Short mmCIF file of C-alpha atoms in Angstrom, two decimals:
data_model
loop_
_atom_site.label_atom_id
_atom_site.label_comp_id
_atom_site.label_asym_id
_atom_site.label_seq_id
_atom_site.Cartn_x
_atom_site.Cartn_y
_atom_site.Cartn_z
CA UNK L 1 -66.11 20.80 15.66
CA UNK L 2 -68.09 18.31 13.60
CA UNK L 3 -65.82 15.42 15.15
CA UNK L 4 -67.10 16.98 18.58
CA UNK L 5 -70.51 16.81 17.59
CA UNK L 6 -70.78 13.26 16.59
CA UNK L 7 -68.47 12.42 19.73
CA UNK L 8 -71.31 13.92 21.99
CA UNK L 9 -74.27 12.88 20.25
CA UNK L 10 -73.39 9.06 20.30
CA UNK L 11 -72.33 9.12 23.97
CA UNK L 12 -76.31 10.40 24.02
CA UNK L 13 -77.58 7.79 22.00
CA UNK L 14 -78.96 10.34 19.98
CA UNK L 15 -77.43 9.56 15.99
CA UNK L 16 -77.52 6.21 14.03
CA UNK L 17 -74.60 6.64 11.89
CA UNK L 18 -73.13 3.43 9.52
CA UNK L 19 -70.59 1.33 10.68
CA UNK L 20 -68.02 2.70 8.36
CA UNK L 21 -68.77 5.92 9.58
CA UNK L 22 -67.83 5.27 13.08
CA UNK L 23 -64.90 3.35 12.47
CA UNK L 24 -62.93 6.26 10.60
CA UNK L 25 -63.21 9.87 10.89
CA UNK L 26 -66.00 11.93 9.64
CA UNK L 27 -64.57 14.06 6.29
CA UNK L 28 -64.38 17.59 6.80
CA UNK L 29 -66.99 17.83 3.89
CA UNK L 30 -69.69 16.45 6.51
CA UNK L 31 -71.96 18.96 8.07
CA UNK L 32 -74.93 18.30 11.24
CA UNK L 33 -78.59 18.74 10.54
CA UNK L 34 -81.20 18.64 13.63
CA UNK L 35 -84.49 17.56 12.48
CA UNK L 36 -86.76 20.24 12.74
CA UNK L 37 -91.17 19.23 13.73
CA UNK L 38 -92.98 18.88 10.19
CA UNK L 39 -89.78 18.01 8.03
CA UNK L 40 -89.76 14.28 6.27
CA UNK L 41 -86.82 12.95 4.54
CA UNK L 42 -87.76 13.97 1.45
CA UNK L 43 -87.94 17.76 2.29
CA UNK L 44 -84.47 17.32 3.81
CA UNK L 45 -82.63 15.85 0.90
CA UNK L 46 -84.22 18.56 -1.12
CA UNK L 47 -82.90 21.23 1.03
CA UNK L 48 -79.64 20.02 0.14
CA UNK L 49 -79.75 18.48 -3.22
CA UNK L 50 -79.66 15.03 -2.15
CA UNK L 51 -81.83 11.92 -2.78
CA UNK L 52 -83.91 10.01 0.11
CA UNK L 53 -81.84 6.90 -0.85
CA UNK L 54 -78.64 8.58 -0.47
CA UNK L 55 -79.32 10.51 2.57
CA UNK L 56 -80.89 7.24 4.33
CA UNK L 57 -77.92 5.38 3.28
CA UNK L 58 -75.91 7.67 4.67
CA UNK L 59 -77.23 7.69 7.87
CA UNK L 60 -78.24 4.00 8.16
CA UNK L 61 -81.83 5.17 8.18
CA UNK L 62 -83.85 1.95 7.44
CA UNK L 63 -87.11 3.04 7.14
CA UNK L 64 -87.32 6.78 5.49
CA UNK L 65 -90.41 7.37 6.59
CA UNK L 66 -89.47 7.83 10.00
CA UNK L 67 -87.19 10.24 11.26
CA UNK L 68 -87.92 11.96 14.36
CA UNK L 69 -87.90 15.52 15.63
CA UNK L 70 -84.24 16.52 16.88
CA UNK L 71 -82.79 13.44 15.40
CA UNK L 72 -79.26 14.45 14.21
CA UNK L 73 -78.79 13.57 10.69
CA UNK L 74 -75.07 13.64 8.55
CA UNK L 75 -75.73 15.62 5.52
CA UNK L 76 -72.36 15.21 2.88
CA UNK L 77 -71.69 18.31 1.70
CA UNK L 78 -69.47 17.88 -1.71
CA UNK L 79 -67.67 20.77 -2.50
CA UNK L 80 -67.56 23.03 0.10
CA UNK L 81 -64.37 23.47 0.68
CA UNK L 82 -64.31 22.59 4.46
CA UNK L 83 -67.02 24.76 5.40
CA UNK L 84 -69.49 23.79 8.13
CA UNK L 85 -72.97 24.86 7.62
CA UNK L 86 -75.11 26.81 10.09
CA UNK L 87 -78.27 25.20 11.25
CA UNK L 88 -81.07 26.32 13.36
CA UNK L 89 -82.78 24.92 16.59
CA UNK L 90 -86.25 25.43 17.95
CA UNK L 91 -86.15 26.58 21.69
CA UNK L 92 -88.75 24.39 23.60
CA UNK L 93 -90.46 25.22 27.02
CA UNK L 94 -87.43 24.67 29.72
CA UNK L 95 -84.35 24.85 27.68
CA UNK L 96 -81.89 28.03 28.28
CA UNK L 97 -79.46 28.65 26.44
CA UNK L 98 -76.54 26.81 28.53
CA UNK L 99 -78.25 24.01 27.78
CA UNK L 100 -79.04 24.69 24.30
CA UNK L 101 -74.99 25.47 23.99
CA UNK L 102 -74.17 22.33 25.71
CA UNK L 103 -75.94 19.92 23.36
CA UNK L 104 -74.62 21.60 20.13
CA UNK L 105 -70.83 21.57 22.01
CA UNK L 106 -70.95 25.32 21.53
CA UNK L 107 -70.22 28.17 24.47
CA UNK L 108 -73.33 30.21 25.42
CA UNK L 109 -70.94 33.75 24.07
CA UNK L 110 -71.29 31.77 20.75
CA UNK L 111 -74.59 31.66 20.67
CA UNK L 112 -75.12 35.27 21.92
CA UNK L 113 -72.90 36.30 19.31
CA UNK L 114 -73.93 33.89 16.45
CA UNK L 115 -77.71 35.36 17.26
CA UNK L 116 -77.27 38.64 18.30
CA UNK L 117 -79.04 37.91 21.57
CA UNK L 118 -79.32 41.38 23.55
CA UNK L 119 -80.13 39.71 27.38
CA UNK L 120 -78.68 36.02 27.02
CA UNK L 121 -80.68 35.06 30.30
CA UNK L 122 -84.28 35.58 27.71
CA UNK L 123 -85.10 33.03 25.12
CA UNK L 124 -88.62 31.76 24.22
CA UNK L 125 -90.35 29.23 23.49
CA UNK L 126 -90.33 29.19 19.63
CA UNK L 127 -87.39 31.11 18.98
CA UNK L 128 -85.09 30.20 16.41
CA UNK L 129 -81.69 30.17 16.99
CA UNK L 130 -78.64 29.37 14.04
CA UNK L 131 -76.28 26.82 15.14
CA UNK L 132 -72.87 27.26 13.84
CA UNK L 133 -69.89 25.68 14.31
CA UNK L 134 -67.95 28.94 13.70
CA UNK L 135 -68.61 31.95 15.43
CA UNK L 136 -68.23 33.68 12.28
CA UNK L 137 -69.47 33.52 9.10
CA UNK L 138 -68.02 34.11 5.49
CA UNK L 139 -69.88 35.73 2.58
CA UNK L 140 -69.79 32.63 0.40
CA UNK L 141 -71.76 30.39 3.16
CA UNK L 142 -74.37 28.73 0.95
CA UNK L 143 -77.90 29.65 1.39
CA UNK L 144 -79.87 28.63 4.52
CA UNK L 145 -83.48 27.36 4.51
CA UNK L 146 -85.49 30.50 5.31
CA UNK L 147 -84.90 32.31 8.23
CA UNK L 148 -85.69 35.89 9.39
CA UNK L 149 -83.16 38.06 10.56
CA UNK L 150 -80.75 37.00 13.86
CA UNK L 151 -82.09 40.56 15.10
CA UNK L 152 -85.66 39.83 14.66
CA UNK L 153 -87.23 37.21 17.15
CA UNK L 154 -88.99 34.78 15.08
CA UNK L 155 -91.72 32.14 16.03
CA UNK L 156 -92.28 29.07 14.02
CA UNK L 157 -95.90 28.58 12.75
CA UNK L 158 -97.29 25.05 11.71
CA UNK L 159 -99.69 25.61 9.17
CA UNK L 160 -103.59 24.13 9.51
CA UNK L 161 -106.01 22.77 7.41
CA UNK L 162 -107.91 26.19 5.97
CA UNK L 163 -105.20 28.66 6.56
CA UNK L 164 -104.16 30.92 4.11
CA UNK L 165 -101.11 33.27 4.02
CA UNK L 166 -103.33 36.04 4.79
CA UNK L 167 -104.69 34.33 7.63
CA UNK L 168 -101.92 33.66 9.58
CA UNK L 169 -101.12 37.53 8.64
CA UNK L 170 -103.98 38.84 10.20
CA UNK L 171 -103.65 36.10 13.10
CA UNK L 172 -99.81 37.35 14.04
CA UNK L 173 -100.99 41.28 13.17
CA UNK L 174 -98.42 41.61 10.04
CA UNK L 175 -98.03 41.07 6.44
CA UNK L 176 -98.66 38.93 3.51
CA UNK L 177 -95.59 40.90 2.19
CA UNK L 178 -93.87 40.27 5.41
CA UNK L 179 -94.28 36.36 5.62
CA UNK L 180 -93.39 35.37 1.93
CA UNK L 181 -90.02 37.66 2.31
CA UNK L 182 -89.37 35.74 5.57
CA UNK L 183 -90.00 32.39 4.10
CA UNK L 184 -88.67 32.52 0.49
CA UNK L 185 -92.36 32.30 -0.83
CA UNK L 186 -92.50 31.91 -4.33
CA UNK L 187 -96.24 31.62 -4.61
CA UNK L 188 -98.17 33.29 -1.74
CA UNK L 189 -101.42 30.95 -2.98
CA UNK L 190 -99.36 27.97 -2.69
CA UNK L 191 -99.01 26.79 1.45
CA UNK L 192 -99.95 23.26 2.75
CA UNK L 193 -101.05 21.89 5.91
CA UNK L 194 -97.91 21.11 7.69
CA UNK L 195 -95.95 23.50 6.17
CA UNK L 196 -93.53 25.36 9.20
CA UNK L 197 -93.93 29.23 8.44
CA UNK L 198 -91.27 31.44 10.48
CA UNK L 199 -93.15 34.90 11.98
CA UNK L 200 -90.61 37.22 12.34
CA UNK L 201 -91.41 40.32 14.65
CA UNK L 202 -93.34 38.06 17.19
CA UNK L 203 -93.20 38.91 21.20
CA UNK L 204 -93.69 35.64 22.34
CA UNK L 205 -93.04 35.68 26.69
CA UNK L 206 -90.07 34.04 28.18
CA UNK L 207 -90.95 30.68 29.26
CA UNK L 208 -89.04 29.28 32.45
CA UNK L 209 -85.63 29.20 32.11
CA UNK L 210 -84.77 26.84 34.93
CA UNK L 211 -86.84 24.25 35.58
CA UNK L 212 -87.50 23.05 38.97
CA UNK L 213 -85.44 20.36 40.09
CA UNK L 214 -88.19 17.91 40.70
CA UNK L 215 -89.33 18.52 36.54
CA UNK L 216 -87.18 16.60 34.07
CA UNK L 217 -89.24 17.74 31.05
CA UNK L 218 -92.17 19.82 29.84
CA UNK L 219 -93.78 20.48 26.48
CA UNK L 220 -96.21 23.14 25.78
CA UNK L 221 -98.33 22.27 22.48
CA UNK L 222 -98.72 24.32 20.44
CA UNK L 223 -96.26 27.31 21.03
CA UNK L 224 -98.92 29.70 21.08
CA UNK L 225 -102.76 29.38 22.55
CA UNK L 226 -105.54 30.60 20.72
CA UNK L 227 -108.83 32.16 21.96
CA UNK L 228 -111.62 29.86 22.66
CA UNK L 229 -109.07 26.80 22.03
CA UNK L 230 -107.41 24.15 23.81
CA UNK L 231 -103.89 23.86 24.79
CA UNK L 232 -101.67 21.09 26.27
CA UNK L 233 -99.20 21.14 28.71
CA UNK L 234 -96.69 17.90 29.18
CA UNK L 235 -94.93 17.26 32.49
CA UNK L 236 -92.48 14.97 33.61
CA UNK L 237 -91.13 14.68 36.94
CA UNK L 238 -88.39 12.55 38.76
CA UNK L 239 -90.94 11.88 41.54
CA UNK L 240 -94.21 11.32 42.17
CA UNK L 241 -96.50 14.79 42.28
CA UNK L 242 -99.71 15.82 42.14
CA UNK L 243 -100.48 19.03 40.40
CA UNK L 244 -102.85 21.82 40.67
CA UNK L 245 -103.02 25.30 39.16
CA UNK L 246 -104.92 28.38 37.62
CA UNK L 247 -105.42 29.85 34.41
CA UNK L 248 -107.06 33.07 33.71
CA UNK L 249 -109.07 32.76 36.67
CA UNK L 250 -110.13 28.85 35.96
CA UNK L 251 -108.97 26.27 38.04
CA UNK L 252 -106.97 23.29 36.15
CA UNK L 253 -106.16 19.55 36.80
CA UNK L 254 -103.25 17.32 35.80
CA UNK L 255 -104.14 13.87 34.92
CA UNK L 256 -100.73 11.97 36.32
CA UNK L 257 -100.14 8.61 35.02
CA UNK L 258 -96.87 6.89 35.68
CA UNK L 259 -97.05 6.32 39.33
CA UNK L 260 -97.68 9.90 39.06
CA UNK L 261 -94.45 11.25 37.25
CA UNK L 262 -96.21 12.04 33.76
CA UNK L 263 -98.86 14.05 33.79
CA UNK L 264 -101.03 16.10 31.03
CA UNK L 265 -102.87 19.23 31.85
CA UNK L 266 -105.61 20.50 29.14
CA UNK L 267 -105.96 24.14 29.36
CA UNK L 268 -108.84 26.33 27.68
CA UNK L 269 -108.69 29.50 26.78
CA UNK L 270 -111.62 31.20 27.25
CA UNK L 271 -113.72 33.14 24.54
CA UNK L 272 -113.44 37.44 24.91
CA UNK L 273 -109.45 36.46 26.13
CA UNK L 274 -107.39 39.91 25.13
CA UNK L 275 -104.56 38.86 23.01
CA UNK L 276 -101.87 38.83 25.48
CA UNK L 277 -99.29 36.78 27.45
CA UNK L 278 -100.58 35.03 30.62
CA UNK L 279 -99.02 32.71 33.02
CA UNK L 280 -100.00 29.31 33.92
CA UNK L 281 -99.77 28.87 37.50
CA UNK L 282 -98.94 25.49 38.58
CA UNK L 283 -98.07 23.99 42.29
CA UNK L 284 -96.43 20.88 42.22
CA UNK L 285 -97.21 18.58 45.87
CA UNK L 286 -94.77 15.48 46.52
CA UNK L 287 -95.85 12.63 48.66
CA UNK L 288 -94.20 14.75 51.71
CA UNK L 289 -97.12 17.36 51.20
CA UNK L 290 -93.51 20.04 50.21
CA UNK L 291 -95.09 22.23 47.35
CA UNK L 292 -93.26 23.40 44.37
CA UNK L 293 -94.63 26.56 42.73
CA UNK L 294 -93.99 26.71 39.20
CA UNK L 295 -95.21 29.56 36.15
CA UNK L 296 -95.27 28.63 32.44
CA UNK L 297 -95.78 31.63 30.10
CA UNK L 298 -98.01 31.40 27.30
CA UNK L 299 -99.29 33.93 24.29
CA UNK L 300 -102.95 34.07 23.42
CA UNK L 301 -103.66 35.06 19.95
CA UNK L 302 -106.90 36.21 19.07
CA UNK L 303 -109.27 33.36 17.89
CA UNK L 304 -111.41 36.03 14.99
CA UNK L 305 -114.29 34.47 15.35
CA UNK L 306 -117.08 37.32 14.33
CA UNK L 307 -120.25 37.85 14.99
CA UNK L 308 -124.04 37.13 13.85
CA UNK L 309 -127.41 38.18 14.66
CA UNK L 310 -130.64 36.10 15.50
CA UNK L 311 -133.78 36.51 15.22
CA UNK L 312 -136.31 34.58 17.77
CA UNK L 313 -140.11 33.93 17.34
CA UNK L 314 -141.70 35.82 19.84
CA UNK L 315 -142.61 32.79 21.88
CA UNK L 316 -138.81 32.00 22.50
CA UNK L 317 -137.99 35.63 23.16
CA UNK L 318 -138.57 34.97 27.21
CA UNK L 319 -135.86 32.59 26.96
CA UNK L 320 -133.49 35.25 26.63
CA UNK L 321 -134.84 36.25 30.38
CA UNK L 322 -131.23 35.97 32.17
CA UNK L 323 -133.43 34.83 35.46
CA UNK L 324 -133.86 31.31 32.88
CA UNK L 325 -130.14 30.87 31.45
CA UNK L 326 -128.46 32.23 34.67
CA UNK L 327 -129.77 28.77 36.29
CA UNK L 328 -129.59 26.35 33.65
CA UNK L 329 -125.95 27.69 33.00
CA UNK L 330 -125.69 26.81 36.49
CA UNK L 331 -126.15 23.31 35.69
CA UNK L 332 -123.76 22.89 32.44
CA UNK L 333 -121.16 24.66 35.03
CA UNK L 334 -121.26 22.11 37.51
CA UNK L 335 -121.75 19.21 35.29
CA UNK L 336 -119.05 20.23 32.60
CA UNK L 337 -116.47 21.54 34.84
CA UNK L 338 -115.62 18.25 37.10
CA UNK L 339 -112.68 16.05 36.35
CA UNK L 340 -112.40 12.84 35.78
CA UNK L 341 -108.79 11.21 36.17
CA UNK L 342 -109.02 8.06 33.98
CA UNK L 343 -109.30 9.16 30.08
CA UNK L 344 -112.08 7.34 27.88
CA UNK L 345 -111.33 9.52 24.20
CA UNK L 346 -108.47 7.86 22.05
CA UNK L 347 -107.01 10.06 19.45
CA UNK L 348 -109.51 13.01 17.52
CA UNK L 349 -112.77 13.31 18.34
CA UNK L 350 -115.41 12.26 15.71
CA UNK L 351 -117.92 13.99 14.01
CA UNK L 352 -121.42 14.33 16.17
CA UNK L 353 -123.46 14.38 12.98
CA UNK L 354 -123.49 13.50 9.15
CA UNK L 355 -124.54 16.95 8.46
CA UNK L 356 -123.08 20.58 7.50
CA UNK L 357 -121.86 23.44 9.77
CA UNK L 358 -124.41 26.55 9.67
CA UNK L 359 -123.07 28.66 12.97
CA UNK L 360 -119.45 27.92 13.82
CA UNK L 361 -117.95 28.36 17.71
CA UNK L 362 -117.10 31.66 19.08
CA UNK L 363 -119.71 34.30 17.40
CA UNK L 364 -120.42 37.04 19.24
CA UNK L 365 -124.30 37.42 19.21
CA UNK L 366 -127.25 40.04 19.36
CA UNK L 367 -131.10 38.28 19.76
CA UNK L 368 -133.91 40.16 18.01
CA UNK L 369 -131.67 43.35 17.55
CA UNK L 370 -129.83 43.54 20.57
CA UNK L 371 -126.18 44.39 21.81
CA UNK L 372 -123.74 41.65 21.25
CA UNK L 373 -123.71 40.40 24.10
CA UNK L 374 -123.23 36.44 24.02
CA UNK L 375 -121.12 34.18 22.40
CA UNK L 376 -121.64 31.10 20.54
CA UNK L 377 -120.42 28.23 22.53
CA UNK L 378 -120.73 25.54 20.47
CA UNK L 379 -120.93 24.53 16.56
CA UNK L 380 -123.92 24.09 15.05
CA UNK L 381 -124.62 21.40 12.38
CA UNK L 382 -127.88 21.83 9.56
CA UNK L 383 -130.43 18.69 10.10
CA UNK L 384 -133.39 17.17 9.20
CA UNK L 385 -135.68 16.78 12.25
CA UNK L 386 -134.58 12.69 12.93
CA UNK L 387 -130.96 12.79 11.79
CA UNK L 388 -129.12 10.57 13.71
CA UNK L 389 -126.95 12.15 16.69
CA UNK L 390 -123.45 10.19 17.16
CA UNK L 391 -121.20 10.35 20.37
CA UNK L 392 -118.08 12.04 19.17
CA UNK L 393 -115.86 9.68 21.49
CA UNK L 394 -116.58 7.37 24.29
CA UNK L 395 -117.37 8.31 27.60
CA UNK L 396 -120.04 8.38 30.20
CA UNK L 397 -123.51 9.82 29.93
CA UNK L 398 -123.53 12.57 32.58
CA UNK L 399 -126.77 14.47 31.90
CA UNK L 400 -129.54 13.16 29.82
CA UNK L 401 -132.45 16.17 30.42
CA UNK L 402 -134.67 18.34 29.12
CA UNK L 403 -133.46 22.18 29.83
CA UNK L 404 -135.30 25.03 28.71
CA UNK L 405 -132.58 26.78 26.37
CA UNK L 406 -130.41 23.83 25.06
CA UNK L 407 -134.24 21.30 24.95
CA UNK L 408 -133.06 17.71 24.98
CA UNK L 409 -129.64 17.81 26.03
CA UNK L 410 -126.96 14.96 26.90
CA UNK L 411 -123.38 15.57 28.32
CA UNK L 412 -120.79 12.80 27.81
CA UNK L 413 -118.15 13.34 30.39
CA UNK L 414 -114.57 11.92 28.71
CA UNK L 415 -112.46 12.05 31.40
CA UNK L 416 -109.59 14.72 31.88
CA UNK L 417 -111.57 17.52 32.42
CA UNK L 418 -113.42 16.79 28.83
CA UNK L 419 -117.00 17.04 27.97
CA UNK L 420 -119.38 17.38 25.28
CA UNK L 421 -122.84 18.04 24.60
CA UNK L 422 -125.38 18.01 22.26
CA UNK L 423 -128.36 20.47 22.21
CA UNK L 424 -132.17 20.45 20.59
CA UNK L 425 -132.51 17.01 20.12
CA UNK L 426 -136.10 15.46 19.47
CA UNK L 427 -135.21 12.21 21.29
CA UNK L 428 -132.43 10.68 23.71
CA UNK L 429 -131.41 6.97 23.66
CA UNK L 430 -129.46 7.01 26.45
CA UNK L 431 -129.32 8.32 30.12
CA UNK L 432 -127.20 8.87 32.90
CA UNK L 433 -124.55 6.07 33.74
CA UNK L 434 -124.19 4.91 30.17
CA UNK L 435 -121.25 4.34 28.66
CA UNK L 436 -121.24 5.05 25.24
CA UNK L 437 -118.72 4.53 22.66
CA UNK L 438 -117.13 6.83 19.18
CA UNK L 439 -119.94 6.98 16.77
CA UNK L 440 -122.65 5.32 18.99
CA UNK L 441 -125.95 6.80 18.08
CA UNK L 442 -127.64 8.93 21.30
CA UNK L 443 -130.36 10.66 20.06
CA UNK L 444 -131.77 12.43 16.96
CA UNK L 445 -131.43 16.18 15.41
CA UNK L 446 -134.07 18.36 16.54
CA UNK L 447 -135.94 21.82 17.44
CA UNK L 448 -136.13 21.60 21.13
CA UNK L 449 -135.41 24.50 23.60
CA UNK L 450 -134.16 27.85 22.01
CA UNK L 451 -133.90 27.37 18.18
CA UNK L 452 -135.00 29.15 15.07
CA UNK L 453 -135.00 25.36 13.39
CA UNK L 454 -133.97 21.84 13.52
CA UNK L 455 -130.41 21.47 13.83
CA UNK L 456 -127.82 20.39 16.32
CA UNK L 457 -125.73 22.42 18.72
CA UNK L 458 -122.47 20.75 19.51
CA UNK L 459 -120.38 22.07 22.48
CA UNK L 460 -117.35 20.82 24.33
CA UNK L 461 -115.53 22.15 27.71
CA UNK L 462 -112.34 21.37 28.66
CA UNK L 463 -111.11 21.83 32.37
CA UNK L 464 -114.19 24.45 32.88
CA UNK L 465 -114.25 26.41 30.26
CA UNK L 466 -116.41 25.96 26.87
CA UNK L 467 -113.56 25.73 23.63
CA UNK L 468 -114.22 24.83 20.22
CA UNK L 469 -114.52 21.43 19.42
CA UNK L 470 -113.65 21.75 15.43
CA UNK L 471 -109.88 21.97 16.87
CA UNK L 472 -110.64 18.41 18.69
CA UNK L 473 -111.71 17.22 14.87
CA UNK L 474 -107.78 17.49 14.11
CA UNK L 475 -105.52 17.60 17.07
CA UNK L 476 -104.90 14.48 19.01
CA UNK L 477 -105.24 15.53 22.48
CA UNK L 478 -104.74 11.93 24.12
#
């Protein structure tokens, strides 16, 4: 089987094995590792008692800093008596399980039976699936790297800066308990950013299982969507296309590059979204004006965001009068909800302000004692009345205005469906048809419009709908 394996992965192009290696056959002691998203060398070698040296000389790795995911990797395996070990793959959006059979060589009853797979035609994105050479396996198989139970679906879980075990408990509705018994946790104190954390338990929807023929690829980051977050969806297609499509009610747009055969959609999930699996509804158009409907699954999670209550002087109280944000919401709704094909961000966003955060996105909110009723939709940063306001990426000034809610405000459209704005300022340095840059300075901090003091409301919208623009601080959306 292994000889099989390294037969199919070089006519791929996939493995970068030595010289020697390919001249003579592989030893029987020789087992297959696929490199799973958020390993390095170092955590592989560990795995299996190996050195970084030894495993990159092994594999004619150069540079062991970078491996990439799915890269195939020949891990020698002294002393185990012939054995092949089981590994595990990742299912992606679009990959069955024919296909997932075909790469590893294997028969799809192999993998049914290797996983205990009750419907065969319903894998999801996420899943984790062992690989195994043999359809059985003994007793004395040396330990795996933790998995949950073949009978258990399981989602993999990159951990982010400020999680905690408990966290991502609450976030997936189990257990502390549950987690470090699926992962081998020796420390439940002890996670790092990074870290992969498998969720066993986890009803995560089918995604499609046969692609259209006019798609070659598609990636869905991350595997699940949050509440009041962005998502990305990555097509590739074997023609030109344009795309359109609906989510939750909110019209999306692709930006296509590549004579129009890669294209990126931005998706955000809207605030008060039930936890819940909802399709993204795509329609694909080739140059011929023949459409292509297409569905991709995804799972919201909730985003636990809580709530807060304010309390406004009583000469800002008729500013709650829905007859004055009903219009001026008006406004930010057909300013910050247009799309602009060409993209003017590189990379994460920057920070709109040197200052701290004192009301993060999301809150549910009650004015002057009553219901919650509104959400947050923004972050708010503390701020001495002149604090210097900074574009958080470039882009052009959309809206520079005075509104009666958000006071001085200025919208920076980004292109791709992405805006931001900043709220309360006490002056504006730029106006409409500017284009700024990262870190230019626009305005200043202030107490203008609806505030109980000087600070700065930051907000961002992404294809129509407001998201928080913390996650933009991290993720590389580009």
């Amino acid at each position: 089987m292994i000889s099989r394996l390294i037969r199919l992965m070089l006519m791929a192009g996939m493995l970068v094995m030595p010289a020697s290696l390919i001249a003579q056959d592989v030893p029987n002691n020789v087992t297959v590792y696929v490199v799973q998203r958020g390993e390095n060398l170092y955590r592989i070698a560990l795995k299996f008692g190996l050195t970084v040296d030894a495993l990159a000389s092994f594999n004619g790795i150069v540079d062991p800093t970078n491996i990439q995911v799915s890269q195939r990797l020949l891990i020698p395996m002294e002393g185990t008596d012939n054995r092949e070990l089981p590994y595990t793959h990742v299912v992606q959006a679009g990959e069955t399980l024919d296909s997932i059979a075909n790469l590893y060589d294997l028969t799809v009853s192999e993998l049914v039976s290797q996983n205990k797979l009750a419907n065969a035609n319903v894998i999801y994105v996420g899943q984790v699936l062992t690989i195994n050479s043999q359809t059985t396996q003994t007793p004395t198989d040396p330990p795996q790297e933790p998995t949950a139970p073949a009978t258990v679906p399981s989602l993999v879980y990159t951990v982010q800066p400020g999680d905690t075990l408990f966290k991502i408990a609450v976030r997936f509705n189990t257990t502390v308990n549950v987690l470090v018994s699926a992962n081998n946790i020796t420390d439940p104190t002890l996670i790092y950013s990074g870290q992969q954390i498998l969720v066993p338990g986890l009803e995560v929807p089918a995604t499609a299982l046969d692609l259209p023929l006019i798609v070659s690829a598609i990636d869905v980051t991350p595997l699940l969507f949050v509440e009041g977050e962005t998502g990305r969806i990555h097509l590739l297609t074997n023609s030109a296309v344009s795309i359109s499509g609906n989510f939750l009610g909110h019209e999306i747009h692709a930006a296509s590059e590549q004579d129009n055969q890669e294209h990126t959609i931005l998706v955000g999930v809207p605030v008060l979204t039930e936890a819940g699996i909802y399709p993204v509804d795509l329609t694909l158009t080739d140059n011929a004006g023949g459409k292509v409907p297409f569905e991709v699954n995804v799972r919201v999670l909730p985003g636990q965001y809580g709530q807060e209550s304010i309390t406004l002087g009583p000469n800002l109280s008729d500013l709650l009068d829905p007859n004055v944000e009903g219009p001026e919401q008006a406004i930010l709704q057909r300013v910050m909800g247009g799309f602009t094909a060409t993209r003017y961000f590189e990379g994460v966003m920057s920070l709109p302000a040197a200052a701290s955060v004192i009301s993060p996105f999301g809150r549910i909110r009650s004015y002057n004692g009553g219901p919650f009723d509104r959400f947050h939709a923004g972050t708010d940063f503390a701020g001495a009345p002149g604090t210097s306001v900074l574009a958080s990426a470039s882009g052009y000034v959309v809206l520079a205005d005075n509104l009666h809610v958000r006071g001085l405000a200025t919208i920076i459209d980004h292109g791709w469906g992405v805006y931001t704005g900043y709220w309360h300022q006490s002056q504006q340095f730029v106006k409409v048809g500017d284009f700024v840059v990262a870190g230019q300075v626009i305005g200043t901090i202030g107490s203008t419009g609806r505030v109980t003091g000087p600070h700065l409301h930051w907000e961002m919208w992404v294809n129509g709908v407001p998201v928080n623009p913390m996650q933009w601080l991290q993720v590389n959306f580009s």
